[in-house]
Tab-separated table of N, CA and C and ligand atoms in Angstrom:
chain	number	residue	atom	x	y	z
A	41	UNK	N	122.605	118.582	77.250
A	41	UNK	CA	122.134	117.346	77.926
A	41	UNK	C	123.260	116.756	78.728
A	42	UNK	N	122.882	116.273	79.915
A	42	UNK	CA	123.911	115.707	80.771
A	42	UNK	C	123.192	114.499	81.383
A	43	UNK	N	124.171	113.496	81.727
A	43	UNK	CA	123.590	112.303	82.422
A	43	UNK	C	123.858	112.460	83.977
A	44	UNK	N	124.376	113.573	84.383
A	44	UNK	CA	124.532	113.821	85.752
A	44	UNK	C	123.149	113.718	86.381
A	45	UNK	N	123.104	113.174	87.601
A	45	UNK	CA	121.917	113.006	88.418
A	45	UNK	C	121.636	114.329	89.251
A	46	UNK	N	120.516	114.866	89.224
A	46	UNK	CA	120.103	116.019	89.887
A	46	UNK	C	118.919	115.672	90.841
A	47	UNK	N	118.951	116.068	92.123
A	47	UNK	CA	117.818	115.791	92.959
A	47	UNK	C	116.623	116.759	92.672
A	48	UNK	N	115.537	116.143	92.271
A	48	UNK	CA	114.330	116.884	91.838
A	48	UNK	C	113.248	116.638	92.845
A	49	UNK	N	112.605	117.770	93.186
A	49	UNK	CA	111.602	117.714	94.320
A	49	UNK	C	110.216	117.462	93.671
A	50	UNK	N	109.376	116.790	94.436
A	50	UNK	CA	107.984	116.620	94.079
A	50	UNK	C	107.191	116.351	95.285
A	51	UNK	N	105.886	116.159	95.018
A	51	UNK	CA	105.016	115.796	96.223
A	51	UNK	C	103.624	115.637	95.805
A	52	UNK	N	102.706	115.403	96.799
A	52	UNK	CA	101.260	115.338	96.576
A	52	UNK	C	100.645	116.701	96.423
A	53	UNK	N	99.377	116.690	96.295
A	53	UNK	CA	98.674	118.025	96.018
A	53	UNK	C	98.730	118.999	97.121
A	54	UNK	N	98.524	118.374	98.362
A	54	UNK	CA	98.529	119.300	99.625
A	54	UNK	C	99.852	119.595	100.275
A	55	UNK	N	100.952	118.842	99.581
A	55	UNK	CA	102.310	119.028	100.044
A	55	UNK	C	102.634	118.558	101.377
A	56	UNK	N	101.749	117.561	101.931
A	56	UNK	CA	102.051	116.887	103.080
A	56	UNK	C	103.070	115.907	102.837
A	57	UNK	N	103.109	115.255	101.569
A	57	UNK	CA	104.107	114.330	101.271
A	57	UNK	C	105.093	115.016	100.223
A	58	UNK	N	106.333	115.064	100.655
A	58	UNK	CA	107.358	115.589	99.851
A	58	UNK	C	108.575	114.594	99.646
A	59	UNK	N	109.064	114.551	98.436
A	59	UNK	CA	110.120	113.670	98.221
A	59	UNK	C	111.060	114.333	97.253
A	60	UNK	N	112.236	113.688	97.011
A	60	UNK	CA	113.323	113.985	95.859
A	60	UNK	C	113.652	112.780	95.280
A	61	UNK	N	113.915	112.871	94.026
A	61	UNK	CA	114.339	111.836	93.105
A	61	UNK	C	115.432	112.294	92.326
A	62	UNK	N	116.585	111.555	92.247
A	62	UNK	CA	117.762	111.905	91.581
A	62	UNK	C	117.526	111.486	90.048
A	63	UNK	N	117.456	112.455	89.246
A	63	UNK	CA	117.208	112.048	87.726
A	63	UNK	C	118.141	112.873	86.901
A	64	UNK	N	118.523	112.276	85.740
A	64	UNK	CA	119.321	112.974	84.751
A	64	UNK	C	118.377	113.971	83.978
A	65	UNK	N	118.907	114.637	83.038
A	65	UNK	CA	118.202	115.682	82.267
A	65	UNK	C	117.143	115.143	81.391
A	66	UNK	N	117.230	113.753	81.024
A	66	UNK	CA	116.290	113.153	80.151
A	66	UNK	C	115.989	111.833	80.739
A	67	UNK	N	114.721	111.531	80.858
A	67	UNK	CA	114.241	110.166	81.430
A	67	UNK	C	113.171	109.620	80.505
A	68	UNK	N	113.179	108.376	80.518
A	68	UNK	CA	112.039	107.671	79.778
A	68	UNK	C	110.973	107.318	80.914
A	69	UNK	N	109.743	107.685	80.644
A	69	UNK	CA	108.668	107.271	81.628
A	69	UNK	C	107.631	106.408	81.024
A	70	UNK	N	106.964	105.662	81.803
A	70	UNK	CA	105.877	104.719	81.230
A	70	UNK	C	104.483	105.239	81.566
A	71	UNK	N	103.700	105.216	80.536
A	71	UNK	CA	102.286	105.395	80.707
A	71	UNK	C	101.588	104.017	80.674
A	72	UNK	N	101.051	103.581	81.837
A	72	UNK	CA	100.673	102.266	81.924
A	72	UNK	C	99.151	102.233	81.773
A	73	UNK	N	98.638	101.127	81.208
A	73	UNK	CA	97.142	101.016	80.857
A	73	UNK	C	96.514	100.048	81.812
A	74	UNK	N	97.186	99.660	83.041
A	74	UNK	CA	96.458	98.683	83.919
A	74	UNK	C	95.305	99.317	84.595
A	75	UNK	N	94.585	98.421	85.282
A	75	UNK	CA	93.380	98.917	85.863
A	75	UNK	C	93.556	100.061	86.788
A	76	UNK	N	94.619	100.228	87.503
A	76	UNK	CA	94.910	101.239	88.385
A	76	UNK	C	95.524	102.551	87.710
A	77	UNK	N	96.614	102.315	86.912
A	77	UNK	CA	97.223	103.481	86.373
A	77	UNK	C	96.336	104.221	85.385
A	78	UNK	N	95.558	103.473	84.569
A	78	UNK	CA	94.726	104.201	83.630
A	78	UNK	C	93.723	105.112	84.289
A	79	UNK	N	93.226	104.688	85.404
A	79	UNK	CA	92.198	105.491	86.069
A	79	UNK	C	92.738	106.831	86.567
A	80	UNK	N	93.890	106.785	86.997
A	80	UNK	CA	94.495	107.997	87.651
A	80	UNK	C	95.480	108.738	86.749
A	81	UNK	N	95.819	108.103	85.667
A	81	UNK	CA	96.785	108.825	84.725
A	81	UNK	C	98.176	108.909	85.304
A	82	UNK	N	98.539	107.901	86.015
A	82	UNK	CA	99.891	107.875	86.556
A	82	UNK	C	100.981	107.699	85.560
A	83	UNK	N	101.976	108.468	85.583
A	83	UNK	CA	103.144	108.316	84.724
A	83	UNK	C	104.312	108.007	85.399
A	84	UNK	N	104.993	106.761	85.106
A	84	UNK	CA	105.990	106.244	85.939
A	84	UNK	C	107.396	106.580	85.681
A	85	UNK	N	108.138	107.052	86.506
A	85	UNK	CA	109.619	107.174	86.377
A	85	UNK	C	110.149	106.241	87.347
A	86	UNK	N	110.673	105.071	86.927
A	86	UNK	CA	111.148	104.024	87.756
A	86	UNK	C	112.634	104.162	88.118
A	87	UNK	N	113.034	104.167	89.350
A	87	UNK	CA	114.487	104.443	89.788
A	87	UNK	C	114.868	103.567	90.826
A	88	UNK	N	116.245	103.330	90.985
A	88	UNK	CA	116.609	102.503	92.136
A	88	UNK	C	116.382	103.171	93.401
A	89	UNK	N	116.398	102.335	94.456
A	89	UNK	CA	116.143	102.655	95.780
A	89	UNK	C	116.948	103.937	96.183
A	90	UNK	N	118.113	103.965	95.929
A	90	UNK	CA	119.041	105.072	96.399
A	90	UNK	C	118.857	106.392	95.743
A	91	UNK	N	118.004	106.388	94.685
A	91	UNK	CA	117.754	107.675	93.996
A	91	UNK	C	116.508	108.233	94.460
A	92	UNK	N	116.044	107.784	95.576
A	92	UNK	CA	114.735	108.358	96.078
A	92	UNK	C	114.871	108.692	97.583
A	93	UNK	N	114.435	109.760	98.014
A	93	UNK	CA	114.295	110.033	99.438
A	93	UNK	C	113.031	110.826	99.814
A	94	UNK	N	112.417	110.263	100.811
A	94	UNK	CA	111.208	110.867	101.343
A	94	UNK	C	111.491	111.994	102.312
A	95	UNK	N	111.117	113.197	101.968
A	95	UNK	CA	111.517	114.322	102.831
A	95	UNK	C	110.535	114.502	103.960
A	96	UNK	N	109.242	114.342	103.730
A	96	UNK	CA	108.171	114.620	104.644
A	96	UNK	C	106.932	113.799	104.370
A	97	UNK	N	106.204	113.491	105.291
A	97	UNK	CA	104.913	112.864	105.089
A	97	UNK	C	104.702	111.357	105.317
A	98	UNK	N	105.748	110.790	105.881
A	98	UNK	CA	105.650	109.454	106.152
A	98	UNK	C	104.287	109.011	106.871
A	99	UNK	N	103.967	109.828	107.846
A	99	UNK	CA	102.669	109.692	108.617
A	99	UNK	C	101.465	109.851	107.844
A	100	UNK	N	101.631	110.531	106.686
A	100	UNK	CA	100.365	110.827	105.928
A	100	UNK	C	100.270	109.869	104.846
A	101	UNK	N	101.047	108.844	104.653
A	101	UNK	CA	100.859	107.850	103.617
A	101	UNK	C	99.970	106.758	103.938
A	102	UNK	N	99.160	106.390	103.071
A	102	UNK	CA	98.306	105.197	103.218
A	102	UNK	C	98.551	104.217	102.162
A	103	UNK	N	98.740	102.924	102.530
A	103	UNK	CA	99.189	102.013	101.666
A	103	UNK	C	98.004	101.205	101.191
A	104	UNK	N	97.734	101.123	99.854
A	104	UNK	CA	96.695	100.403	99.212
A	104	UNK	C	97.300	99.229	98.442
A	105	UNK	N	96.822	97.972	98.642
A	105	UNK	CA	97.340	96.835	97.874
A	105	UNK	C	96.156	96.087	97.361
A	106	UNK	N	96.384	95.385	96.234
A	106	UNK	CA	95.376	94.509	95.668
A	106	UNK	C	95.972	93.493	94.851
A	107	UNK	N	95.121	92.568	94.369
A	107	UNK	CA	95.705	91.524	93.522
A	107	UNK	C	96.905	90.712	94.154
A	108	UNK	N	98.116	90.824	93.593
A	108	UNK	CA	99.208	90.067	94.185
A	108	UNK	C	99.729	90.695	95.420
A	109	UNK	N	99.392	91.930	95.718
A	109	UNK	CA	99.813	92.513	97.040
A	109	UNK	C	101.309	92.948	97.020
A	110	UNK	N	102.054	92.772	95.923
A	110	UNK	CA	103.460	93.122	95.914
A	110	UNK	C	103.508	94.615	95.856
A	111	UNK	N	102.769	95.337	95.058
A	111	UNK	CA	102.836	96.795	94.878
A	111	UNK	C	102.203	97.470	96.080
A	112	UNK	N	102.881	98.474	96.470
A	112	UNK	CA	102.347	99.250	97.544
A	112	UNK	C	101.995	100.671	97.001
A	113	UNK	N	100.813	100.832	96.861
A	113	UNK	CA	100.237	102.076	96.279
A	113	UNK	C	100.063	103.132	97.522
A	114	UNK	N	101.012	104.104	97.508
A	114	UNK	CA	101.062	105.019	98.633
A	114	UNK	C	100.396	106.300	98.435
A	115	UNK	N	99.256	106.425	98.887
A	115	UNK	CA	98.449	107.683	98.806
A	115	UNK	C	98.599	108.694	99.974
A	116	UNK	N	98.486	109.861	99.552
A	116	UNK	CA	98.404	110.882	100.731
A	116	UNK	C	97.002	110.799	101.309
A	117	UNK	N	96.881	110.535	102.604
A	117	UNK	CA	95.526	110.375	103.187
A	117	UNK	C	94.843	111.631	103.249
A	118	UNK	N	95.365	112.769	103.063
A	118	UNK	CA	94.699	114.020	103.026
A	118	UNK	C	94.145	114.414	101.641
A	119	UNK	N	95.036	114.347	100.653
A	119	UNK	CA	94.572	114.863	99.340
A	119	UNK	C	94.380	113.697	98.408
A	120	UNK	N	94.706	112.457	98.666
A	120	UNK	CA	94.556	111.362	97.758
A	120	UNK	C	95.400	111.116	96.703
A	121	UNK	N	96.468	111.966	96.540
A	121	UNK	CA	97.445	111.926	95.379
A	121	UNK	C	98.479	110.816	95.692
A	122	UNK	N	98.669	110.000	94.692
A	122	UNK	CA	99.852	108.993	94.705
A	122	UNK	C	101.017	109.659	94.023
A	123	UNK	N	101.860	110.209	94.737
A	123	UNK	CA	103.047	110.862	94.111
A	123	UNK	C	104.156	109.939	93.884
A	124	UNK	N	104.247	108.890	94.562
A	124	UNK	CA	105.380	107.782	94.232
A	124	UNK	C	104.706	106.514	94.910
A	125	UNK	N	105.316	105.345	94.524
A	125	UNK	CA	104.933	104.117	95.207
A	125	UNK	C	105.940	103.069	94.772
A	126	UNK	N	105.697	101.846	95.518
A	126	UNK	CA	106.522	100.677	95.367
A	126	UNK	C	105.857	99.753	94.273
A	127	UNK	N	106.439	99.767	92.981
A	127	UNK	CA	105.758	98.992	91.927
A	127	UNK	C	105.992	97.443	92.025
A	128	UNK	N	105.034	96.845	91.601
A	128	UNK	CA	105.141	95.318	91.447
A	128	UNK	C	106.361	94.928	90.595
A	129	UNK	N	106.472	95.655	89.554
A	129	UNK	CA	107.549	95.252	88.541
A	129	UNK	C	108.897	95.564	89.091
A	130	UNK	N	109.052	96.472	90.091
A	130	UNK	CA	110.234	96.888	90.644
A	130	UNK	C	110.225	96.993	92.180
A	131	UNK	N	109.996	95.908	92.894
A	131	UNK	CA	109.860	95.976	94.374
A	131	UNK	C	111.199	96.372	95.068
A	132	UNK	N	112.235	96.366	94.347
A	132	UNK	CA	113.550	96.746	94.845
A	132	UNK	C	113.847	98.315	94.634
A	133	UNK	N	112.920	98.942	94.087
A	133	UNK	CA	113.073	100.413	93.727
A	133	UNK	C	111.821	101.163	93.959
A	134	UNK	N	111.720	102.362	93.301
A	134	UNK	CA	110.601	103.177	93.475
A	134	UNK	C	110.092	103.588	92.041
A	135	UNK	N	108.866	103.877	92.032
A	135	UNK	CA	108.236	104.611	90.821
A	135	UNK	C	107.748	105.997	91.362
A	136	UNK	N	108.287	107.027	90.721
A	136	UNK	CA	107.875	108.297	90.903
A	136	UNK	C	106.917	108.802	89.934
A	137	UNK	N	105.862	109.495	90.352
A	137	UNK	CA	104.889	110.026	89.358
A	137	UNK	C	105.367	111.257	88.658
A	138	UNK	N	105.660	111.177	87.377
A	138	UNK	CA	106.215	112.348	86.607
A	138	UNK	C	105.335	113.513	86.751
A	139	UNK	N	103.995	113.286	86.949
A	139	UNK	CA	103.085	114.429	87.055
A	139	UNK	C	103.124	115.208	88.358
A	140	UNK	N	103.905	114.524	89.319
A	140	UNK	CA	103.919	115.158	90.677
A	140	UNK	C	105.327	115.882	91.009
A	141	UNK	N	106.206	115.917	89.916
A	141	UNK	CA	107.432	116.629	90.115
A	141	UNK	C	107.091	118.195	90.009
A	142	UNK	N	107.785	118.884	90.836
A	142	UNK	CA	107.534	120.372	90.927
A	142	UNK	C	107.855	121.059	89.785
A	143	UNK	N	109.015	120.868	89.185
A	143	UNK	CA	109.516	121.663	88.119
A	143	UNK	C	110.155	120.720	87.071
A	144	UNK	N	109.575	120.636	85.810
A	144	UNK	CA	110.024	119.797	84.890
A	144	UNK	C	110.693	120.646	83.704
A	145	UNK	N	110.930	121.843	84.002
A	145	UNK	CA	111.492	122.731	82.865
A	145	UNK	C	112.823	122.354	82.438
A	146	UNK	N	113.669	121.781	83.369
A	146	UNK	CA	114.935	121.220	82.986
A	146	UNK	C	115.029	119.712	82.743
A	147	UNK	N	113.889	119.107	82.588
A	147	UNK	CA	113.744	117.562	82.473
A	147	UNK	C	112.983	117.296	81.163
A	148	UNK	N	113.588	116.501	80.334
A	148	UNK	CA	112.916	115.974	79.085
A	148	UNK	C	112.338	114.703	79.460
A	149	UNK	N	111.056	114.445	79.338
A	149	UNK	CA	110.415	113.158	79.696
A	149	UNK	C	109.818	112.425	78.408
A	150	UNK	N	110.487	111.395	78.088
A	150	UNK	CA	110.038	110.598	76.943
A	150	UNK	C	109.080	109.652	77.414
A	151	UNK	N	107.732	109.728	77.000
A	151	UNK	CA	106.739	108.921	77.516
A	151	UNK	C	106.499	107.744	76.593
A	152	UNK	N	106.664	106.440	77.156
A	152	UNK	CA	106.415	105.274	76.313
A	152	UNK	C	105.222	104.562	76.912
A	153	UNK	N	104.414	103.880	76.070
A	153	UNK	CA	103.378	103.144	76.659
A	153	UNK	C	103.905	101.843	77.213
A	154	UNK	N	103.115	101.378	78.359
A	154	UNK	CA	103.425	100.170	78.943
A	154	UNK	C	102.194	99.322	79.063
A	155	UNK	N	102.135	98.109	78.503
A	155	UNK	CA	100.949	97.377	78.477
A	155	UNK	C	100.746	96.604	79.750
A	156	UNK	N	100.303	97.426	80.789
A	156	UNK	CA	100.039	96.728	82.077
A	156	UNK	C	98.838	95.839	82.149
A	157	UNK	N	97.952	95.917	81.248
A	157	UNK	CA	96.832	95.041	81.154
A	157	UNK	C	97.362	93.516	80.826
A	158	UNK	N	98.440	93.469	80.270
A	158	UNK	CA	99.047	92.045	80.125
A	158	UNK	C	100.438	92.126	80.852
A	159	UNK	N	100.284	92.361	82.107
A	159	UNK	CA	101.461	92.751	83.024
A	159	UNK	C	102.516	91.530	82.835
A	160	UNK	N	102.057	90.285	83.018
A	160	UNK	CA	102.931	89.128	83.156
A	160	UNK	C	103.863	89.050	81.850
A	161	UNK	N	103.327	89.390	80.657
A	161	UNK	CA	104.177	89.355	79.435
A	161	UNK	C	105.195	90.424	79.338
A	162	UNK	N	105.038	91.546	80.063
A	162	UNK	CA	105.733	92.694	79.871
A	162	UNK	C	106.593	93.248	81.011
A	163	UNK	N	106.200	92.762	82.156
A	163	UNK	CA	106.823	93.449	83.378
A	163	UNK	C	108.396	93.276	83.408
A	164	UNK	N	108.925	92.074	82.815
A	164	UNK	CA	110.339	91.862	82.863
A	164	UNK	C	111.196	92.967	82.188
A	165	UNK	N	110.525	93.615	81.205
A	165	UNK	CA	111.179	94.700	80.433
A	165	UNK	C	111.483	95.800	81.287
A	166	UNK	N	110.784	95.955	82.514
A	166	UNK	CA	111.072	97.162	83.411
A	166	UNK	C	112.111	96.836	84.520
A	167	UNK	N	112.364	95.532	84.675
A	167	UNK	CA	113.232	95.195	85.851
A	167	UNK	C	114.523	95.931	86.062
A	168	UNK	N	115.123	96.129	84.881
A	168	UNK	CA	116.495	96.890	84.916
A	168	UNK	C	116.442	98.267	85.466
A	169	UNK	N	115.262	98.899	85.422
A	169	UNK	CA	115.180	100.291	85.688
A	169	UNK	C	115.501	100.620	87.211
A	170	UNK	N	115.289	99.616	88.094
A	170	UNK	CA	115.489	99.975	89.583
A	170	UNK	C	116.824	99.358	89.978
A	171	UNK	N	117.578	98.733	89.099
A	171	UNK	CA	118.852	98.215	89.442
A	171	UNK	C	119.957	99.287	89.766
A	172	UNK	N	120.670	99.021	90.829
A	172	UNK	CA	121.729	99.984	91.214
A	172	UNK	C	122.823	99.933	90.177
A	173	UNK	N	123.327	101.103	89.693
A	173	UNK	CA	124.367	100.915	88.734
A	173	UNK	C	125.632	100.196	89.260
A	174	UNK	N	125.894	100.352	90.494
A	174	UNK	CA	127.143	99.774	91.169
A	174	UNK	C	127.078	98.262	91.192
A	175	UNK	N	125.870	97.688	91.258
A	175	UNK	CA	125.864	96.271	91.384
A	175	UNK	C	125.374	95.606	89.953
A	176	UNK	N	125.472	96.307	88.951
A	176	UNK	CA	125.122	95.769	87.710
A	176	UNK	C	126.161	94.740	87.267
A	177	UNK	N	125.596	93.639	86.805
A	177	UNK	CA	126.546	92.559	86.563
A	177	UNK	C	127.093	92.706	85.121
A	178	UNK	N	126.421	93.335	84.269
A	178	UNK	CA	126.988	93.590	82.912
A	178	UNK	C	127.858	94.850	82.887
A	179	UNK	N	128.904	94.815	83.633
A	179	UNK	CA	129.772	95.885	83.855
A	179	UNK	C	130.450	96.384	82.504
A	180	UNK	N	130.527	95.637	81.476
A	180	UNK	CA	131.095	96.028	80.283
A	180	UNK	C	130.317	97.052	79.517
A	181	UNK	N	129.078	97.274	79.790
A	181	UNK	CA	128.261	98.200	79.097
A	181	UNK	C	128.392	99.562	79.751
B	113	LIG	ZN1	98.482	115.356	100.124
């Protein structure tokens, strides 16, 4: 096990949308039960802005918003798969769909439940996940 970040590729089903996310060997992911995530089985790996790069498919992304309008649900307009998006809990970062990574053979994913049906009570617990390590104020940790 290493905490070094490795760029791991992923994408939508038709491969029009391709991205890379810098992840260590072991990550914690959230399985959310909100109205959106439960229907599509989305599994969140939330990362800072700088640990994500879109390689292809900007023109193929469709942005769906609802409710607060803060989250940007980015679907491939060809195949309909949401491989990553801008989450309401972490508008300064990205959520990558663990199910859309190409190769998880070198990645251990610990999935924890997230109670998105009661989003207001729980969202703050996710805020740290998109924080850039370099600007973390609790530098003693
Ligand atoms: Zn697609």
